[in-house]
Amino acid sequence: MLRMFVGGVMSECKDEVRVRGKVDEVVWKDSVQVVGIDEFRFEAESGYKEGYKRGDEVVVVGRCKRGWKDFWLGRVWLDKAKVEERIEVEDRKGLRDRLVEIYERQLPDPEAGLVAGVVLGHKSSMEQSFYDSLIETGTVHVVVASGYNVVVVGSVVLNLLVYLMRRQQATLLALIAMVGYGWLAGGEAPVVRAVIMGSLVFLARATGRQTESSWLLVVAGWLMLMVNPQLIESVSFQLSLAATAGLIWVEPKIREGMERVRCSWMRVVMETELSPTLAAQITTAPIIWWNFGRLSLISPVVNMLVLPLVPMMMGLGAGQLVLGRLVAPFTYAVAHLFVVIVRCFG
């Protein structure tokens, strides 16, 4: 028995159904896409560049299944889904695509794709071989616009400026940097969520209520789940939550250890650039392992080598969008060093 649905809720899940509609949700899980059409979900194998996009019109056939968790979240999964028809939405170049073209014109590959990923979270223009090396070395997190990137950007800016001005002023500029990064990265939902959570934590610190940061994080996460319960399974939501938690609980411990370093300039570099990133990496590592089934053993070593380059690459990459070829040689030099290190270990 074949039943046709164009939206709406289905009361039974035993029959094979044909669903026609527009894709309204796309979530990547490693090389697999979870595609959503209204309350229906199905998995689609794809390469890291290609795949379904929001707005694609799809006709898919599959046999329905629903567990207790899906009942509460209002989802119906299509098992062994077969796509009969697909009309791709017309690709319209947005602001981020036009900014990526600047890097592609002024830098060679894979440096152009690397800088586009670090600054804008855009990875589709990156060489496949280099992307695989990022995965093998556990450094792929730097080229994905997620909560991880946002909280690290804000924390690095805050730690750099706190030596030059009052903490309240540094916090304000850090919030502006986070919002600016979220805008450059396309304003996608994971980035917006991370900006909200990170902003609450930074404001708590600036007002002298750092002990309340954990409560703010819990409240922010709870409110988001009340609005959209399906976020509980979103990897980007989990990473945002974990990265922010790392800044609250783990980074202070790392800073205490940094105080034992006798070399003053090394201590400043490690505190401003490495401590927030390492804290976020420690708390996000279990989530990455659980969802993607991999955790690189050489990742800590490679990250220690390349992470100091990330803030430089972000600053130079952002400057290149404004000053163009005047900054491009410096951006290339930093990006090329990053590429050499990753390829050496990968």
mmCIF file of C-alpha atoms in Angstrom:
data_model
loop_
_atom_site.group_PDB
_atom_site.id
_atom_site.type_symbol
_atom_site.label_atom_id
_atom_site.label_comp_id
_atom_site.label_asym_id
_atom_site.label_seq_id
_atom_site.Cartn_x
_atom_site.Cartn_y
_atom_site.Cartn_z
ATOM 1 C CA MET A 1 0.000 0.000 0.000
ATOM 2 C CA LEU A 2 1.430 3.364 -1.073
ATOM 3 C CA ARG A 3 0.164 6.557 0.504
ATOM 4 C CA MET A 4 0.920 10.132 -0.624
ATOM 5 C CA PHE A 5 1.615 12.983 1.788
ATOM 6 C CA VAL A 6 2.230 16.647 1.124
ATOM 7 C CA GLY A 7 2.802 17.792 4.710
ATOM 8 C CA GLY A 8 0.513 17.015 7.617
ATOM 9 C CA VAL A 9 0.834 14.496 10.434
ATOM 10 C CA MET A 10 0.423 10.803 9.791
ATOM 11 C CA SER A 11 -1.325 8.692 12.381
ATOM 12 C CA GLU A 12 0.146 5.305 11.349
ATOM 13 C CA CYS A 13 3.716 4.409 10.388
ATOM 14 C CA LYS A 14 3.385 0.891 8.977
ATOM 15 C CA ASP A 15 2.782 1.657 5.304
ATOM 16 C CA GLU A 16 5.116 2.684 2.530
ATOM 17 C CA VAL A 17 4.512 6.319 1.726
ATOM 18 C CA ARG A 18 5.476 8.834 -0.922
ATOM 19 C CA VAL A 19 6.259 12.310 0.372
ATOM 20 C CA ARG A 20 6.447 15.399 -1.812
ATOM 21 C CA GLY A 21 7.641 18.711 -0.444
ATOM 22 C CA LYS A 22 10.423 21.219 -0.091
ATOM 23 C CA VAL A 23 13.475 20.515 2.019
ATOM 24 C CA ASP A 24 13.292 22.720 5.115
ATOM 25 C CA GLU A 25 16.111 21.207 7.176
ATOM 26 C CA VAL A 26 19.514 19.758 6.317
ATOM 27 C CA VAL A 27 21.860 18.398 9.008
ATOM 28 C CA TRP A 28 25.232 16.830 8.273
ATOM 29 C CA LYS A 29 26.362 13.764 10.230
ATOM 30 C CA ASP A 30 29.804 13.003 8.865
ATOM 31 C CA SER A 31 29.231 12.126 5.172
ATOM 32 C CA VAL A 32 25.500 11.542 5.686
ATOM 33 C CA GLN A 33 22.825 14.183 5.328
ATOM 34 C CA VAL A 34 19.657 14.072 7.403
ATOM 35 C CA VAL A 35 17.049 15.740 5.207
ATOM 36 C CA GLY A 36 13.810 17.124 6.639
ATOM 37 C CA ILE A 37 10.503 17.721 4.834
ATOM 38 C CA ASP A 38 7.894 18.930 7.300
ATOM 39 C CA GLU A 39 7.778 16.213 9.997
ATOM 40 C CA PHE A 40 9.460 13.580 7.771
ATOM 41 C CA ARG A 41 13.194 12.756 7.938
ATOM 42 C CA PHE A 42 15.431 10.531 5.819
ATOM 43 C CA GLU A 43 19.165 9.923 5.468
ATOM 44 C CA ALA A 44 20.966 10.614 2.200
ATOM 45 C CA GLU A 45 24.535 9.507 1.519
ATOM 46 C CA SER A 46 26.566 12.243 -0.124
ATOM 47 C CA GLY A 47 30.030 13.692 -0.519
ATOM 48 C CA TYR A 48 31.115 16.551 1.706
ATOM 49 C CA LYS A 49 30.454 19.177 -1.000
ATOM 50 C CA GLU A 50 27.358 17.903 -2.744
ATOM 51 C CA GLY A 51 24.013 17.257 -1.175
ATOM 52 C CA TYR A 52 20.541 18.599 -0.639
ATOM 53 C CA LYS A 53 19.858 22.265 0.017
ATOM 54 C CA ARG A 54 16.998 24.031 1.730
ATOM 55 C CA GLY A 55 14.334 24.782 -0.862
ATOM 56 C CA ASP A 56 14.976 21.707 -3.039
ATOM 57 C CA GLU A 57 11.704 20.077 -4.100
ATOM 58 C CA VAL A 58 11.827 16.322 -3.486
ATOM 59 C CA VAL A 59 9.635 13.277 -3.994
ATOM 60 C CA VAL A 60 10.816 10.438 -1.734
ATOM 61 C CA VAL A 61 9.395 6.969 -1.038
ATOM 62 C CA GLY A 62 10.085 4.964 2.096
ATOM 63 C CA ARG A 63 8.609 2.861 4.858
ATOM 64 C CA CYS A 64 7.853 4.820 8.000
ATOM 65 C CA LYS A 65 9.162 4.204 11.457
ATOM 66 C CA ARG A 66 8.813 6.137 14.684
ATOM 67 C CA GLY A 67 10.328 5.488 18.073
ATOM 68 C CA TRP A 68 9.294 6.931 21.409
ATOM 69 C CA LYS A 69 11.782 9.774 21.026
ATOM 70 C CA ASP A 70 10.430 10.638 17.590
ATOM 71 C CA PHE A 71 6.909 10.620 18.992
ATOM 72 C CA TRP A 72 7.811 13.400 21.438
ATOM 73 C CA LEU A 73 9.758 15.347 18.823
ATOM 74 C CA GLY A 74 7.012 14.969 16.228
ATOM 75 C CA ARG A 75 9.201 13.252 13.604
ATOM 76 C CA VAL A 76 8.570 10.403 11.180
ATOM 77 C CA TRP A 77 11.609 8.629 9.709
ATOM 78 C CA LEU A 78 11.540 7.133 6.213
ATOM 79 C CA ASP A 79 13.461 3.865 6.292
ATOM 80 C CA LYS A 80 15.319 2.803 3.100
ATOM 81 C CA ALA A 81 14.258 6.060 1.494
ATOM 82 C CA LYS A 82 14.430 6.301 -2.292
ATOM 83 C CA VAL A 83 14.312 9.692 -3.962
ATOM 84 C CA GLU A 84 12.168 9.497 -7.106
ATOM 85 C CA GLU A 85 12.386 13.127 -8.123
ATOM 86 C CA ARG A 86 14.438 16.159 -7.153
ATOM 87 C CA ILE A 87 14.203 19.726 -8.395
ATOM 88 C CA GLU A 88 17.174 21.682 -7.116
ATOM 89 C CA VAL A 89 16.650 25.224 -5.937
ATOM 90 C CA GLU A 90 18.396 27.809 -8.057
ATOM 91 C CA ASP A 91 21.792 28.699 -6.605
ATOM 92 C CA ARG A 92 21.789 32.376 -5.782
ATOM 93 C CA LYS A 93 25.039 33.911 -4.658
ATOM 94 C CA GLY A 94 24.715 35.524 -1.277
ATOM 95 C CA LEU A 95 27.106 37.818 0.509
ATOM 96 C CA ARG A 96 29.247 34.956 1.818
ATOM 97 C CA ASP A 97 29.636 33.453 -1.669
ATOM 98 C CA ARG A 98 30.807 36.796 -3.038
ATOM 99 C CA LEU A 99 33.305 37.153 -0.202
ATOM 100 C CA VAL A 100 34.635 33.637 -0.857
ATOM 101 C CA GLU A 101 35.292 34.634 -4.471
ATOM 102 C CA ILE A 102 37.710 37.301 -3.204
ATOM 103 C CA TYR A 103 39.876 34.627 -1.599
ATOM 104 C CA GLU A 104 39.631 32.403 -4.673
ATOM 105 C CA ARG A 105 40.843 35.225 -6.935
ATOM 106 C CA GLN A 106 43.723 36.324 -4.715
ATOM 107 C CA LEU A 107 44.996 33.067 -3.159
ATOM 108 C CA PRO A 108 45.912 29.633 -4.568
ATOM 109 C CA ASP A 109 44.425 26.342 -3.397
ATOM 110 C CA PRO A 110 44.244 24.977 -0.758
ATOM 111 C CA GLU A 111 45.103 28.237 1.047
ATOM 112 C CA ALA A 112 42.055 30.005 -0.438
ATOM 113 C CA GLY A 113 39.688 27.292 0.802
ATOM 114 C CA LEU A 114 41.386 27.229 4.207
ATOM 115 C CA VAL A 115 41.040 30.986 4.775
ATOM 116 C CA ALA A 116 37.425 30.913 3.523
ATOM 117 C CA GLY A 117 36.707 28.144 6.021
ATOM 118 C CA VAL A 118 38.423 29.817 8.970
ATOM 119 C CA VAL A 119 36.925 33.273 8.399
ATOM 120 C CA LEU A 120 33.545 32.427 6.869
ATOM 121 C CA GLY A 121 32.921 28.782 7.754
ATOM 122 C CA HIS A 122 32.751 28.006 4.016
ATOM 123 C CA LYS A 123 34.262 24.601 3.219
ATOM 124 C CA SER A 124 32.733 23.639 -0.148
ATOM 125 C CA SER A 125 35.572 25.283 -2.097
ATOM 126 C CA MET A 126 38.270 23.337 -0.234
ATOM 127 C CA GLU A 127 40.349 20.601 -1.824
ATOM 128 C CA GLN A 128 39.103 17.131 -0.874
ATOM 129 C CA SER A 129 42.610 15.851 -0.045
ATOM 130 C CA PHE A 130 43.328 18.743 2.297
ATOM 131 C CA TYR A 131 39.913 18.402 3.939
ATOM 132 C CA ASP A 132 40.708 14.726 4.600
ATOM 133 C CA SER A 133 44.017 15.791 6.197
ATOM 134 C CA LEU A 134 42.125 18.170 8.496
ATOM 135 C CA ILE A 135 39.902 15.282 9.599
ATOM 136 C CA GLU A 136 42.858 12.950 10.180
ATOM 137 C CA THR A 137 44.703 15.522 12.315
ATOM 138 C CA GLY A 138 41.629 16.596 14.304
ATOM 139 C CA THR A 139 41.810 20.202 13.079
ATOM 140 C CA VAL A 140 38.656 20.276 10.941
ATOM 141 C CA HIS A 141 36.906 22.289 13.660
ATOM 142 C CA VAL A 142 38.705 25.464 12.542
ATOM 143 C CA VAL A 143 36.976 25.497 9.133
ATOM 144 C CA VAL A 144 33.393 24.951 10.305
ATOM 145 C CA ALA A 145 31.281 27.901 11.403
ATOM 146 C CA SER A 146 29.904 26.586 14.682
ATOM 147 C CA GLY A 147 29.617 27.410 18.329
ATOM 148 C CA TYR A 148 33.197 26.267 18.764
ATOM 149 C CA ASN A 149 34.482 29.047 16.477
ATOM 150 C CA VAL A 150 32.275 31.752 17.932
ATOM 151 C CA VAL A 151 33.199 31.274 21.571
ATOM 152 C CA VAL A 152 36.891 30.984 20.699
ATOM 153 C CA VAL A 153 36.761 34.211 18.649
ATOM 154 C CA GLY A 154 35.090 36.075 21.486
ATOM 155 C CA SER A 155 37.426 34.687 24.127
ATOM 156 C CA VAL A 156 40.602 35.416 22.147
ATOM 157 C CA VAL A 157 39.514 39.017 21.485
ATOM 158 C CA LEU A 158 38.600 39.474 25.152
ATOM 159 C CA ASN A 159 41.897 38.043 26.406
ATOM 160 C CA LEU A 160 43.902 40.232 24.031
ATOM 161 C CA LEU A 161 42.095 43.485 24.833
ATOM 162 C CA VAL A 162 41.857 43.021 28.594
ATOM 163 C CA TYR A 163 45.536 44.026 28.805
ATOM 164 C CA LEU A 164 44.816 47.308 26.999
ATOM 165 C CA MET A 165 41.534 48.508 28.518
ATOM 166 C CA ARG A 166 38.970 47.882 31.218
ATOM 167 C CA ARG A 167 37.269 44.503 31.214
ATOM 168 C CA GLN A 168 33.844 46.020 30.532
ATOM 169 C CA GLN A 169 35.123 47.748 27.406
ATOM 170 C CA ALA A 170 37.006 44.642 26.268
ATOM 171 C CA THR A 171 33.857 42.560 26.772
ATOM 172 C CA LEU A 172 31.816 44.935 24.619
ATOM 173 C CA LEU A 173 34.342 44.685 21.784
ATOM 174 C CA ALA A 174 34.454 40.900 22.187
ATOM 175 C CA LEU A 175 30.663 40.765 21.805
ATOM 176 C CA ILE A 176 30.914 42.945 18.695
ATOM 177 C CA ALA A 177 33.572 40.577 17.311
ATOM 178 C CA MET A 178 31.308 37.570 17.947
ATOM 179 C CA VAL A 179 28.339 39.208 16.259
ATOM 180 C CA GLY A 180 30.552 40.299 13.363
ATOM 181 C CA TYR A 181 31.874 36.781 12.916
ATOM 182 C CA GLY A 182 28.331 35.398 13.018
ATOM 183 C CA TRP A 183 27.309 37.865 10.299
ATOM 184 C CA LEU A 184 30.323 37.015 8.131
ATOM 185 C CA ALA A 185 29.633 33.293 8.574
ATOM 186 C CA GLY A 186 26.190 33.719 7.052
ATOM 187 C CA GLY A 187 24.128 34.099 10.215
ATOM 188 C CA GLU A 188 23.269 30.401 10.292
ATOM 189 C CA ALA A 189 21.339 28.977 13.237
ATOM 190 C CA PRO A 190 24.328 27.264 14.964
ATOM 191 C CA VAL A 191 26.306 30.494 14.889
ATOM 192 C CA VAL A 192 23.402 32.577 16.207
ATOM 193 C CA ARG A 193 22.879 30.141 19.095
ATOM 194 C CA ALA A 194 26.560 30.281 19.959
ATOM 195 C CA VAL A 195 26.566 34.086 19.906
ATOM 196 C CA ILE A 196 23.624 34.140 22.334
ATOM 197 C CA MET A 197 25.191 31.686 24.782
ATOM 198 C CA GLY A 198 28.655 33.179 24.556
ATOM 199 C CA SER A 199 27.331 36.708 25.039
ATOM 200 C CA LEU A 200 25.520 35.742 28.234
ATOM 201 C CA VAL A 201 28.676 34.196 29.697
ATOM 202 C CA PHE A 202 30.885 37.175 28.784
ATOM 203 C CA LEU A 203 28.379 39.648 30.221
ATOM 204 C CA ALA A 204 28.295 37.680 33.472
ATOM 205 C CA ARG A 205 32.072 37.895 33.705
ATOM 206 C CA ALA A 206 32.125 41.611 32.930
ATOM 207 C CA THR A 207 29.568 42.396 35.653
ATOM 208 C CA GLY A 208 31.489 40.429 38.270
ATOM 209 C CA ARG A 209 29.011 37.553 38.317
ATOM 210 C CA GLN A 210 31.220 34.864 36.879
ATOM 211 C CA THR A 211 29.876 32.316 39.353
ATOM 212 C CA GLU A 212 26.460 32.760 37.706
ATOM 213 C CA SER A 213 27.808 31.964 34.222
ATOM 214 C CA SER A 214 26.903 28.296 34.546
ATOM 215 C CA TRP A 215 23.317 29.196 35.452
ATOM 216 C CA LEU A 216 23.092 31.522 32.449
ATOM 217 C CA LEU A 217 24.327 28.731 30.202
ATOM 218 C CA VAL A 218 21.745 26.318 31.603
ATOM 219 C CA VAL A 219 18.923 28.863 31.218
ATOM 220 C CA ALA A 220 19.952 29.737 27.637
ATOM 221 C CA GLY A 221 20.094 26.058 26.663
ATOM 222 C CA TRP A 222 16.773 25.348 28.378
ATOM 223 C CA LEU A 223 15.000 28.241 26.612
ATOM 224 C CA MET A 224 16.291 27.115 23.217
ATOM 225 C CA LEU A 225 15.070 23.578 23.859
ATOM 226 C CA MET A 226 11.656 24.873 24.895
ATOM 227 C CA VAL A 227 11.392 26.731 21.573
ATOM 228 C CA ASN A 228 12.723 23.815 19.525
ATOM 229 C CA PRO A 229 13.007 20.425 21.327
ATOM 230 C CA GLN A 230 14.735 18.874 18.301
ATOM 231 C CA LEU A 231 17.862 20.854 19.161
ATOM 232 C CA ILE A 232 18.686 18.139 21.691
ATOM 233 C CA GLU A 233 19.933 16.014 18.758
ATOM 234 C CA SER A 234 21.661 18.856 16.913
ATOM 235 C CA VAL A 235 25.432 18.336 16.902
ATOM 236 C CA SER A 236 26.022 22.063 16.452
ATOM 237 C CA PHE A 237 23.861 22.802 19.514
ATOM 238 C CA GLN A 238 25.776 20.230 21.552
ATOM 239 C CA LEU A 239 29.110 21.710 20.418
ATOM 240 C CA SER A 240 27.970 25.250 21.257
ATOM 241 C CA LEU A 241 26.901 24.150 24.715
ATOM 242 C CA ALA A 242 30.079 22.143 25.332
ATOM 243 C CA ALA A 243 32.446 24.828 24.018
ATOM 244 C CA THR A 244 30.849 27.480 26.215
ATOM 245 C CA ALA A 245 30.978 25.130 29.205
ATOM 246 C CA GLY A 246 34.677 24.662 28.525
ATOM 247 C CA LEU A 247 35.235 28.402 28.825
ATOM 248 C CA ILE A 248 33.357 28.463 32.129
ATOM 249 C CA TRP A 249 34.870 25.468 33.931
ATOM 250 C CA VAL A 250 37.983 24.253 32.087
ATOM 251 C CA GLU A 251 39.724 27.449 30.977
ATOM 252 C CA PRO A 252 40.247 28.760 34.550
ATOM 253 C CA LYS A 253 42.023 25.494 35.415
ATOM 254 C CA ILE A 254 44.270 25.823 32.367
ATOM 255 C CA ARG A 255 45.092 29.412 33.351
ATOM 256 C CA GLU A 256 46.123 28.246 36.806
ATOM 257 C CA GLY A 257 48.570 25.871 35.172
ATOM 258 C CA MET A 258 49.834 28.654 32.882
ATOM 259 C CA GLU A 259 50.934 30.663 35.922
ATOM 260 C CA ARG A 260 53.731 28.160 36.482
ATOM 261 C CA VAL A 261 55.285 29.026 33.113
ATOM 262 C CA ARG A 262 58.261 31.252 33.838
ATOM 263 C CA CYS A 263 58.658 32.745 30.346
ATOM 264 C CA SER A 264 56.395 35.814 30.360
ATOM 265 C CA TRP A 265 55.885 36.181 26.602
ATOM 266 C CA MET A 266 55.121 32.475 26.227
ATOM 267 C CA ARG A 267 52.632 32.693 29.088
ATOM 268 C CA VAL A 268 50.852 35.637 27.414
ATOM 269 C CA VAL A 269 50.617 33.783 24.082
ATOM 270 C CA MET A 270 49.325 30.611 25.721
ATOM 271 C CA GLU A 271 46.764 32.461 27.827
ATOM 272 C CA THR A 272 45.402 34.659 25.044
ATOM 273 C CA GLU A 273 45.380 32.165 22.176
ATOM 274 C CA LEU A 274 45.705 28.598 23.389
ATOM 275 C CA SER A 275 43.834 28.382 26.681
ATOM 276 C CA PRO A 276 40.321 29.163 25.336
ATOM 277 C CA THR A 277 40.810 26.916 22.323
ATOM 278 C CA LEU A 278 42.189 24.019 24.366
ATOM 279 C CA ALA A 279 39.366 24.398 26.877
ATOM 280 C CA ALA A 280 36.764 24.239 24.127
ATOM 281 C CA GLN A 281 38.526 21.319 22.472
ATOM 282 C CA ILE A 282 38.605 19.288 25.687
ATOM 283 C CA THR A 283 34.864 19.620 26.264
ATOM 284 C CA THR A 284 33.867 19.095 22.612
ATOM 285 C CA ALA A 285 36.110 16.060 21.982
ATOM 286 C CA PRO A 286 33.653 13.490 23.468
ATOM 287 C CA ILE A 287 30.818 14.894 21.326
ATOM 288 C CA ILE A 288 32.934 14.719 18.174
ATOM 289 C CA TRP A 289 33.922 11.139 18.982
ATOM 290 C CA TRP A 290 30.340 10.075 19.769
ATOM 291 C CA ASN A 291 28.791 11.622 16.647
ATOM 292 C CA PHE A 292 31.541 11.025 14.094
ATOM 293 C CA GLY A 293 33.271 7.949 15.515
ATOM 294 C CA ARG A 294 36.779 9.353 15.353
ATOM 295 C CA LEU A 295 39.217 11.069 17.652
ATOM 296 C CA SER A 296 42.719 11.737 16.387
ATOM 297 C CA LEU A 297 45.513 10.701 18.779
ATOM 298 C CA ILE A 298 47.867 13.288 17.252
ATOM 299 C CA SER A 299 45.229 15.999 17.449
ATOM 300 C CA PRO A 300 46.611 17.658 20.635
ATOM 301 C CA VAL A 301 50.085 17.952 19.112
ATOM 302 C CA VAL A 302 48.881 19.315 15.769
ATOM 303 C CA ASN A 303 46.477 21.717 17.455
ATOM 304 C CA MET A 304 49.238 23.063 19.664
ATOM 305 C CA LEU A 305 51.213 23.867 16.508
ATOM 306 C CA VAL A 306 48.454 25.378 14.359
ATOM 307 C CA LEU A 307 46.125 27.064 16.850
ATOM 308 C CA PRO A 308 48.373 30.135 17.322
ATOM 309 C CA LEU A 309 48.038 30.685 13.565
ATOM 310 C CA VAL A 310 44.217 30.739 13.612
ATOM 311 C CA PRO A 311 43.707 34.219 15.184
ATOM 312 C CA MET A 312 46.348 35.619 12.800
ATOM 313 C CA MET A 313 44.616 34.005 9.836
ATOM 314 C CA MET A 314 41.221 35.314 10.926
ATOM 315 C CA GLY A 315 42.537 38.847 11.363
ATOM 316 C CA LEU A 316 44.444 38.878 8.088
ATOM 317 C CA GLY A 317 41.601 37.145 6.256
ATOM 318 C CA ALA A 318 39.106 39.734 7.477
ATOM 319 C CA GLY A 319 41.541 42.511 6.504
ATOM 320 C CA GLN A 320 41.920 40.998 3.044
ATOM 321 C CA LEU A 321 38.185 41.396 2.433
ATOM 322 C CA VAL A 322 38.682 45.155 2.876
ATOM 323 C CA LEU A 323 42.215 45.829 1.624
ATOM 324 C CA GLY A 324 42.432 43.072 -0.975
ATOM 325 C CA ARG A 325 45.836 42.287 -2.473
ATOM 326 C CA LEU A 326 47.677 44.524 -0.012
ATOM 327 C CA VAL A 327 47.048 41.955 2.721
ATOM 328 C CA ALA A 328 46.876 38.816 0.540
ATOM 329 C CA PRO A 329 50.644 37.957 0.712
ATOM 330 C CA PHE A 330 50.593 38.003 4.525
ATOM 331 C CA THR A 331 47.412 35.926 4.621
ATOM 332 C CA TYR A 332 48.980 33.420 2.252
ATOM 333 C CA ALA A 333 52.151 33.128 4.352
ATOM 334 C CA VAL A 334 50.205 32.209 7.512
ATOM 335 C CA ALA A 335 47.767 29.931 5.665
ATOM 336 C CA HIS A 336 50.593 28.143 3.848
ATOM 337 C CA LEU A 337 52.386 27.406 7.127
ATOM 338 C CA PHE A 338 49.116 25.951 8.460
ATOM 339 C CA VAL A 339 48.786 23.767 5.335
ATOM 340 C CA VAL A 340 52.365 22.514 5.605
ATOM 341 C CA ILE A 341 51.923 21.475 9.257
ATOM 342 C CA VAL A 342 48.609 19.697 8.639
ATOM 343 C CA ARG A 343 49.882 17.847 5.555
ATOM 344 C CA CYS A 344 53.043 16.813 7.367
ATOM 345 C CA PHE A 345 51.042 15.059 10.096
ATOM 346 C CA GLY A 346 48.112 14.042 7.889
#
